[in-house]
Amino acid sequence: DQQVKQNSPSLSVQEGRISILNCDYTNSMFDYFLWYKKYPAEGPTFLISISSIKDKNEDGRFTVFLNKSAKHLSLHIVPSQPGDSAVYFCAASARGGSNYKLTFGKGTLLTVNP
Amino acid sequence: DTGVSQDPRHKITKRGQNVTFRCDPISEHNRLYWYRQTLGQGPEFLTYFQNEAQLEKSRLLSDRFSAERPKGSFSTLEIQRTEQGDSAMYLCASSLVLNSYNEQFFGPGTRLTVL
């Protein structure tokens, strides 16, 4: 069963506009969430994270919002740039467990058009 | 470069052969993870080490797979008697767990193709 879901396989936006990538999760034990960006032939690169005690975390052009009651998080990129074009993965972990393994969604391919 | 490194970056092998991959984590990180990624999927957890101790193995890790992290530094992942279904990207990540937060930093991966 897919505990972390990214229901949009792809998203296309214009340069300068906002990109919104969505992620849903089903496991209520998840309490730490991360976004990774991945270019072809490279490993995932950590972007931003959020703990379940917060509902928003911002880092430059990237903001992650967490809605615990809806088990939903989103990544906002504004303004979007062509270099942001990549696959974005949502990941979650449960601090209650001892291993902190990450459970990933299937990813969303973001294309930012000049 | 002080990031996570993996070697080799690409490996092509014939079915039935054994292969071994190496991962060098960020030096001060105490945790090391192996993940596998297949086409159209996100990375899937395989196993992890806390220093030199292997503390969990996923059910995805069959008996043909073995991982080690001697002396708590680099790690190796060996696949014996490879099968075509083993073809995937094998990713290594490391982290330093502080205050229960766990940003994992990934290497570039080893792409395995089993013919």
Tab-separated table of C-alpha atoms in Angstrom, chain A residues 2 32 34 36 38 41-44 46 49 51 53 89 93 95 98-102 104-106, chain B residues 9 31 33 35 37 40-43 45 48 56 91 97 99-108:
chain	number	residue	atom	x	y	z
A	2	GLN	CA	1.199	3.464	-0.865
A	32	TYR	CA	8.470	14.483	9.864
A	34	LEU	CA	10.794	16.150	3.571
A	36	TYR	CA	13.689	16.101	-2.369
A	38	LYS	CA	16.030	14.769	-8.373
A	41	ALA	CA	21.197	10.307	-13.361
A	42	GLU	CA	21.689	11.947	-9.962
A	43	GLY	CA	20.636	11.073	-6.440
A	44	PRO	CA	17.843	12.979	-4.689
A	46	PHE	CA	17.317	17.482	0.035
A	49	SER	CA	11.578	19.642	5.665
A	51	SER	CA	8.066	18.718	11.592
A	53	ILE	CA	4.607	20.527	15.275
A	89	PHE	CA	9.705	13.540	-4.189
A	93	SER	CA	9.356	9.392	8.506
A	95	ARG	CA	10.207	9.519	14.891
A	98	SER	CA	13.919	3.843	15.798
A	99	ASN	CA	15.096	3.683	12.234
A	100	TYR	CA	13.928	6.967	10.737
A	101	LYS	CA	13.636	5.316	7.355
A	102	LEU	CA	12.051	7.493	4.713
A	104	PHE	CA	8.732	8.175	-0.538
A	105	GLY	CA	5.976	9.030	-2.952
A	106	LYS	CA	6.333	8.246	-6.644
B	9	ARG	CA	28.051	4.709	-10.988
B	31	ARG	CA	23.551	6.495	10.049
B	33	TYR	CA	20.841	3.814	4.503
B	35	TYR	CA	17.442	2.399	-0.958
B	37	GLN	CA	14.634	2.957	-7.002
B	40	GLY	CA	8.480	5.422	-12.101
B	41	GLN	CA	8.806	4.778	-8.390
B	42	GLY	CA	10.261	6.639	-5.470
B	43	PRO	CA	13.212	5.220	-3.540
B	45	PHE	CA	14.067	1.456	1.869
B	48	TYR	CA	20.183	0.842	7.468
B	56	GLU	CA	16.833	-3.275	10.049
B	91	LEU	CA	20.959	4.705	-3.626
B	97	VAL	CA	20.381	12.148	13.838
B	99	ASN	CA	16.946	15.921	18.119
B	100	SER	CA	15.167	13.160	16.235
B	101	TYR	CA	15.283	15.020	12.946
B	102	ASN	CA	16.549	13.072	10.005
B	103	GLU	CA	17.547	14.840	6.852
B	104	GLN	CA	19.157	12.153	4.763
B	105	PHE	CA	21.711	13.095	2.140
B	106	PHE	CA	21.907	10.888	-0.896
B	107	GLY	CA	24.736	9.828	-3.137
B	108	PRO	CA	24.488	9.780	-6.936
